[in-house]
Amino acid sequence: MKPPNPSDFPCSSSPPTSRPPHPPALLPRSTVQGKMASHIVGYPRMGPKRELKFALESFWDGKSSAEDLEKVATDLRSSIWKQMSEAGIKYIPSNTFSYYDQVLDTTAMLGAVPERYSWTGGEIGLSTYFSMARGNATVPAMEMTKWFDTNYHFIVPELGPSTKFSYASHKAVSEYKEAKALGIDTVPVLIGPVSYLLLSKPAKGVEKSFSLLSLLGSILPIYKEVVAELKAAGASWIQFDEPTLVKDLDAHELAAFSSAYAELESALSGLNVLIETYFADIPAESYKILTSLSGVTAYGFDLIRGAKTLDLIRSSFPSGKYLFAGVVDGRNIWADDLAASLSTLQSLEAVAGKDKLVVSTSCSLMHTAVDLVNETKLDDEIKSWLAFAAQKVVEVNALAKALAGQKDEAYFAANAAALASRKSSPRVTNEEVQKAAAALKGSDHRRATNVSTRLDAQQKKLNLPVLPTTTIGSFPQTVELRRVRREYKAKKISEEEYVSAIKEEISKVVKIQEELDIDVLVHGEPERNDMVEYFGEQLSGFAFTANGWVQSYGSRCVKPPIIYGDVSRPNPMTVFWSKMAQSMTSRPMKGMLTGPVTILNWSFVRNDQPRFETCYQIALAIKKEVEDLEAAGIQVIQIDEAALREGLPLRKSEHAFYLDWAVHSFRITNCGVQDTTQIHTHMCYSNFNDIIHSIIDMDADVITIENSRSDEKLLSVFREGVKYGAGIGPGVYDIHSPRIPSTEEIADRINKMLAVLDTNILWVNPDCGLKTRKYTEVKPALTNMVSATKLIRTQLASAK
Ligand code: GLN
Ligand code: ZN
């Protein structure tokens, strides 16, 4: 049989099923009929071409009706279920669709609507739901935060002793019924009650020390109602996602799992109950608790990020229970190594028993791209190395069939050939890069002198006033700018026209900053659509998809580049523009780069070498750029590490190792510059108290950092006595909001900073880049920022 080649399938919603043409005659009946033991934890909801995104945004803009939106959603759900069913998947999830977020769906199920949305009871409709997600004219949205260590953001439940719970969204049951009506019996998925509470925060006005787990007794009755309805509708399986089990939990938190499932046991009787965990190794203690929960019949594990979990399973697995083995990676885009997975699975048959082993994905497929069929930009060779969600479904099924003795030899052979081609491809390996990166391991890279000596040398050259002002890099991206970039990319305008349009924009941005009297200027980044893509496109070893979107939050999706090979920098990437910008002003112009850790964390990364190795390679490429910028006369170079914090592993035991190579990578980029070259870095989060020593160890000359959104949490670390000798610019206003801060407000902020930071190290700047704002907001905000700074400078001078 011909191996399934994604491009052979014109319709994205019906991928290959890889069924043998005739049922093998000699196999036992039970394995010929019915589906093999295969399971998918969850599936992307956006649709192969982001259909849900466009439907949502059009509904929010009032351009389409609720019925239009519901129609798109129903069609997407049905095509996803059919696709999995046709691929041969036995345990197909339902209730993994969402209009916005699965945690918010759970909040709706429990009726835990914060008071400010004035919800009066009954079934929660779209309007209350979207108000919680996005805010409305009078009330702000609920807080959003990262889902574990992924780039997906969930809506944080706000709970307290007076939260009233009621069964207020029947979505899980109606989706189950909807699939059933299509002839597909699904496994309804709920966020488990303990993870739900552990992901919540105390509502406004509730003591920070309030025990969220004390609400278990209030939410379990609703879970019981949902379970009863699912049973009545005919469900025979249920899946509870309890991913917090992979975190470092204390005894009290672990005990909550035991008591929650003991309490649910009778309600769950008659159902097969799967507890699904993912994203990391599960700690041994938690594994013990998990595998002894009452009423539970099946356990799901991430065997990609949880390699050590495999040892736990091998050393003891409860008899008679199902093992859902997550061998197909839900967080990456690489084709599975089917032979390796099959051998892992075969070894697990001895542990769980032949009839209790189920092939699964490591986590929900919502963290990978949707369907390779829609990739028109990638060449066939690279495509043969990849599997997006639709292809992973096929892989899971192929593994389950192989395990049941129906191995599709042609499919496996094609997979082995693709893997071999990836391994030996000259596009992947660059010996020189490999050698240079290997030489970095175990060594240290630091600038020759300490930061205070460097700051003195820089000040002699730059001659900046106290409290120097600057911005983070980007200026507003106008429709016109986007058009210019698009047309240049599509070759509709010539290079000359493009360069002159960008030049004009840079000169406009320079002039504005000079008029505002900002001290250290930026060129505004008009030539960049995205801070990672811009560099990835110029580095070798990167590929870009046309539709490889992954949901980030709500209707927002990102399209991470794919790092497939050794990374090198054939040509300078930013020198042309930075030099041009510097030539337009006598003030220092910042060179603007994205750092290696951020490029790594915002890409799909190779799985054939450790992450740190890829990061070191990117660091070496950026190092070359830094040195070229310096040689071109750029005296201040900013290397953004916006995503350094979010790469922090989930388990504390792994933090030190990550921080060590991440910080080392950053230092590699700039260890070779002269004392007089000032290195800046920027970070987009403020909650860095726990990693402050690593941030100091980055040894940048100046760090600009988000600060204003989080009640100046950042400053508390300095209040607690941490010594910071380098320059620091905690953002003085929130760029995420269109609000224009007043001079007084900014001056007040600066004074607060001066109370904990030395005058000679403080910089004044906004929280982040200005890309998403309008000029009508940016100009007055920056005007006020500069006047506040001048006000304080005068006060400081007269106090002397
Ligand atoms: N230099 C980038 C900008 O200003 C930084 C963006 C970011 O931190 N996310 O847009
Ligand atoms: Zn930022």
JSON list of N, CA, C and O in Angstrom, two decimals, residues 750-775:
[
{"chain": "A", "resi": 750, "resn": "ILE", "atom": "N", "xyz": [8.48, 57.44, 38.97]},
{"chain": "A", "resi": 750, "resn": "ILE", "atom": "CA", "xyz": [9.95, 57.57, 39.00]},
{"chain": "A", "resi": 750, "resn": "ILE", "atom": "C", "xyz": [10.42, 57.76, 40.44]},
{"chain": "A", "resi": 750, "resn": "ILE", "atom": "O", "xyz": [11.40, 57.16, 40.87]},
{"chain": "A", "resi": 751, "resn": "ASN", "atom": "N", "xyz": [9.68, 58.58, 41.19]},
{"chain": "A", "resi": 751, "resn": "ASN", "atom": "CA", "xyz": [10.06, 58.80, 42.59]},
{"chain": "A", "resi": 751, "resn": "ASN", "atom": "C", "xyz": [10.03, 57.51, 43.39]},
{"chain": "A", "resi": 751, "resn": "ASN", "atom": "O", "xyz": [10.89, 57.25, 44.21]},
{"chain": "A", "resi": 752, "resn": "LYS", "atom": "N", "xyz": [9.03, 56.70, 43.12]},
{"chain": "A", "resi": 752, "resn": "LYS", "atom": "CA", "xyz": [8.94, 55.40, 43.81]},
{"chain": "A", "resi": 752, "resn": "LYS", "atom": "C", "xyz": [10.16, 54.54, 43.49]},
{"chain": "A", "resi": 752, "resn": "LYS", "atom": "O", "xyz": [10.66, 53.82, 44.34]},
{"chain": "A", "resi": 753, "resn": "MET", "atom": "N", "xyz": [10.61, 54.63, 42.26]},
{"chain": "A", "resi": 753, "resn": "MET", "atom": "CA", "xyz": [11.78, 53.84, 41.86]},
{"chain": "A", "resi": 753, "resn": "MET", "atom": "C", "xyz": [13.03, 54.36, 42.53]},
{"chain": "A", "resi": 753, "resn": "MET", "atom": "O", "xyz": [13.88, 53.60, 42.96]},
{"chain": "A", "resi": 754, "resn": "LEU", "atom": "N", "xyz": [13.09, 55.71, 42.61]},
{"chain": "A", "resi": 754, "resn": "LEU", "atom": "CA", "xyz": [14.29, 56.30, 43.21]},
{"chain": "A", "resi": 754, "resn": "LEU", "atom": "C", "xyz": [14.40, 55.97, 44.70]},
{"chain": "A", "resi": 754, "resn": "LEU", "atom": "O", "xyz": [15.48, 56.01, 45.27]},
{"chain": "A", "resi": 755, "resn": "ALA", "atom": "N", "xyz": [13.27, 55.62, 45.30]},
{"chain": "A", "resi": 755, "resn": "ALA", "atom": "CA", "xyz": [13.30, 55.25, 46.71]},
{"chain": "A", "resi": 755, "resn": "ALA", "atom": "C", "xyz": [14.05, 53.94, 46.92]},
{"chain": "A", "resi": 755, "resn": "ALA", "atom": "O", "xyz": [14.54, 53.68, 48.01]},
{"chain": "A", "resi": 756, "resn": "VAL", "atom": "N", "xyz": [14.11, 53.10, 45.88]},
{"chain": "A", "resi": 756, "resn": "VAL", "atom": "CA", "xyz": [14.80, 51.81, 46.07]},
{"chain": "A", "resi": 756, "resn": "VAL", "atom": "C", "xyz": [16.01, 51.62, 45.15]},
{"chain": "A", "resi": 756, "resn": "VAL", "atom": "O", "xyz": [16.78, 50.70, 45.35]},
{"chain": "A", "resi": 757, "resn": "LEU", "atom": "N", "xyz": [16.15, 52.48, 44.15]},
{"chain": "A", "resi": 757, "resn": "LEU", "atom": "CA", "xyz": [17.27, 52.31, 43.21]},
{"chain": "A", "resi": 757, "resn": "LEU", "atom": "C", "xyz": [18.13, 53.58, 43.17]},
{"chain": "A", "resi": 757, "resn": "LEU", "atom": "O", "xyz": [17.61, 54.69, 43.31]},
{"chain": "A", "resi": 758, "resn": "ASP", "atom": "N", "xyz": [19.44, 53.40, 42.99]},
{"chain": "A", "resi": 758, "resn": "ASP", "atom": "CA", "xyz": [20.33, 54.57, 42.93]},
{"chain": "A", "resi": 758, "resn": "ASP", "atom": "C", "xyz": [20.02, 55.45, 41.72]},
{"chain": "A", "resi": 758, "resn": "ASP", "atom": "O", "xyz": [19.71, 54.94, 40.65]},
{"chain": "A", "resi": 759, "resn": "THR", "atom": "N", "xyz": [20.16, 56.74, 41.93]},
{"chain": "A", "resi": 759, "resn": "THR", "atom": "CA", "xyz": [19.88, 57.71, 40.86]},
{"chain": "A", "resi": 759, "resn": "THR", "atom": "C", "xyz": [20.71, 57.42, 39.61]},
{"chain": "A", "resi": 759, "resn": "THR", "atom": "O", "xyz": [20.22, 57.53, 38.49]},
{"chain": "A", "resi": 760, "resn": "ASN", "atom": "N", "xyz": [21.96, 57.04, 39.82]},
{"chain": "A", "resi": 760, "resn": "ASN", "atom": "CA", "xyz": [22.84, 56.90, 38.65]},
{"chain": "A", "resi": 760, "resn": "ASN", "atom": "C", "xyz": [22.61, 55.63, 37.84]},
{"chain": "A", "resi": 760, "resn": "ASN", "atom": "O", "xyz": [23.22, 55.44, 36.81]},
{"chain": "A", "resi": 761, "resn": "ILE", "atom": "N", "xyz": [21.74, 54.72, 38.31]},
{"chain": "A", "resi": 761, "resn": "ILE", "atom": "CA", "xyz": [21.50, 53.53, 37.48]},
{"chain": "A", "resi": 761, "resn": "ILE", "atom": "C", "xyz": [20.10, 53.53, 36.86]},
{"chain": "A", "resi": 761, "resn": "ILE", "atom": "O", "xyz": [19.78, 52.68, 36.03]},
{"chain": "A", "resi": 762, "resn": "LEU", "atom": "N", "xyz": [19.26, 54.48, 37.24]},
{"chain": "A", "resi": 762, "resn": "LEU", "atom": "CA", "xyz": [17.87, 54.44, 36.78]},
{"chain": "A", "resi": 762, "resn": "LEU", "atom": "C", "xyz": [17.69, 55.02, 35.38]},
{"chain": "A", "resi": 762, "resn": "LEU", "atom": "O", "xyz": [18.19, 56.10, 35.08]},
{"chain": "A", "resi": 763, "resn": "TRP", "atom": "N", "xyz": [16.98, 54.28, 34.54]},
{"chain": "A", "resi": 763, "resn": "TRP", "atom": "CA", "xyz": [16.60, 54.75, 33.21]},
{"chain": "A", "resi": 763, "resn": "TRP", "atom": "C", "xyz": [15.09, 54.95, 33.19]},
{"chain": "A", "resi": 763, "resn": "TRP", "atom": "O", "xyz": [14.36, 54.37, 34.01]},
{"chain": "A", "resi": 764, "resn": "VAL", "atom": "N", "xyz": [14.62, 55.79, 32.25]},
{"chain": "A", "resi": 764, "resn": "VAL", "atom": "CA", "xyz": [13.18, 56.04, 32.15]},
{"chain": "A", "resi": 764, "resn": "VAL", "atom": "C", "xyz": [12.69, 55.60, 30.77]},
{"chain": "A", "resi": 764, "resn": "VAL", "atom": "O", "xyz": [13.20, 56.08, 29.74]},
{"chain": "A", "resi": 765, "resn": "ASN", "atom": "N", "xyz": [11.72, 54.70, 30.76]},
{"chain": "A", "resi": 765, "resn": "ASN", "atom": "CA", "xyz": [11.22, 54.14, 29.48]},
{"chain": "A", "resi": 765, "resn": "ASN", "atom": "C", "xyz": [9.84, 53.53, 29.70]},
{"chain": "A", "resi": 765, "resn": "ASN", "atom": "O", "xyz": [9.47, 53.25, 30.83]},
{"chain": "A", "resi": 766, "resn": "PRO", "atom": "N", "xyz": [9.10, 53.31, 28.60]},
{"chain": "A", "resi": 766, "resn": "PRO", "atom": "CA", "xyz": [7.82, 52.60, 28.73]},
{"chain": "A", "resi": 766, "resn": "PRO", "atom": "C", "xyz": [8.05, 51.11, 29.04]},
{"chain": "A", "resi": 766, "resn": "PRO", "atom": "O", "xyz": [9.19, 50.64, 29.00]},
{"chain": "A", "resi": 767, "resn": "ASP", "atom": "N", "xyz": [6.97, 50.40, 29.29]},
{"chain": "A", "resi": 767, "resn": "ASP", "atom": "CA", "xyz": [7.01, 48.97, 29.62]},
{"chain": "A", "resi": 767, "resn": "ASP", "atom": "C", "xyz": [7.52, 48.07, 28.50]},
{"chain": "A", "resi": 767, "resn": "ASP", "atom": "O", "xyz": [8.11, 47.03, 28.75]},
{"chain": "A", "resi": 768, "resn": "CYS", "atom": "N", "xyz": [7.19, 48.40, 27.26]},
{"chain": "A", "resi": 768, "resn": "CYS", "atom": "CA", "xyz": [7.50, 47.50, 26.14]},
{"chain": "A", "resi": 768, "resn": "CYS", "atom": "C", "xyz": [7.46, 48.31, 24.84]},
{"chain": "A", "resi": 768, "resn": "CYS", "atom": "O", "xyz": [7.32, 49.54, 24.88]},
{"chain": "A", "resi": 769, "resn": "GLY", "atom": "N", "xyz": [7.61, 47.63, 23.71]},
{"chain": "A", "resi": 769, "resn": "GLY", "atom": "CA", "xyz": [7.59, 48.28, 22.41]},
{"chain": "A", "resi": 769, "resn": "GLY", "atom": "C", "xyz": [6.24, 48.95, 22.13]},
{"chain": "A", "resi": 769, "resn": "GLY", "atom": "O", "xyz": [5.22, 48.59, 22.69]},
{"chain": "A", "resi": 770, "resn": "LEU", "atom": "N", "xyz": [6.25, 49.93, 21.20]},
{"chain": "A", "resi": 770, "resn": "LEU", "atom": "CA", "xyz": [5.05, 50.74, 20.97]},
{"chain": "A", "resi": 770, "resn": "LEU", "atom": "C", "xyz": [4.29, 50.33, 19.72]},
{"chain": "A", "resi": 770, "resn": "LEU", "atom": "O", "xyz": [3.38, 51.01, 19.26]},
{"chain": "A", "resi": 771, "resn": "LYS", "atom": "N", "xyz": [4.69, 49.21, 19.18]},
{"chain": "A", "resi": 771, "resn": "LYS", "atom": "CA", "xyz": [4.16, 48.66, 17.93]},
{"chain": "A", "resi": 771, "resn": "LYS", "atom": "C", "xyz": [2.64, 48.63, 17.82]},
{"chain": "A", "resi": 771, "resn": "LYS", "atom": "O", "xyz": [2.07, 48.93, 16.78]},
{"chain": "A", "resi": 772, "resn": "THR", "atom": "N", "xyz": [1.97, 48.27, 18.92]},
{"chain": "A", "resi": 772, "resn": "THR", "atom": "CA", "xyz": [0.52, 48.09, 18.84]},
{"chain": "A", "resi": 772, "resn": "THR", "atom": "C", "xyz": [-0.25, 49.37, 19.13]},
{"chain": "A", "resi": 772, "resn": "THR", "atom": "O", "xyz": [-1.48, 49.38, 19.11]},
{"chain": "A", "resi": 773, "resn": "ARG", "atom": "N", "xyz": [0.44, 50.46, 19.43]},
{"chain": "A", "resi": 773, "resn": "ARG", "atom": "CA", "xyz": [-0.24, 51.70, 19.76]},
{"chain": "A", "resi": 773, "resn": "ARG", "atom": "C", "xyz": [-0.34, 52.63, 18.55]},
{"chain": "A", "resi": 773, "resn": "ARG", "atom": "O", "xyz": [0.31, 52.41, 17.55]},
{"chain": "A", "resi": 774, "resn": "LYS", "atom": "N", "xyz": [-1.17, 53.68, 18.72]},
{"chain": "A", "resi": 774, "resn": "LYS", "atom": "CA", "xyz": [-1.30, 54.67, 17.65]},
{"chain": "A", "resi": 774, "resn": "LYS", "atom": "C", "xyz": [-0.42, 55.87, 17.97]},
{"chain": "A", "resi": 774, "resn": "LYS", "atom": "O", "xyz": [-0.13, 56.13, 19.13]},
{"chain": "A", "resi": 775, "resn": "TYR", "atom": "N", "xyz": [-0.04, 56.61, 16.92]},
{"chain": "A", "resi": 775, "resn": "TYR", "atom": "CA", "xyz": [0.77, 57.81, 17.17]},
{"chain": "A", "resi": 775, "resn": "TYR", "atom": "C", "xyz": [0.05, 58.79, 18.08]},
{"chain": "A", "resi": 775, "resn": "TYR", "atom": "O", "xyz": [0.67, 59.48, 18.88]}
]
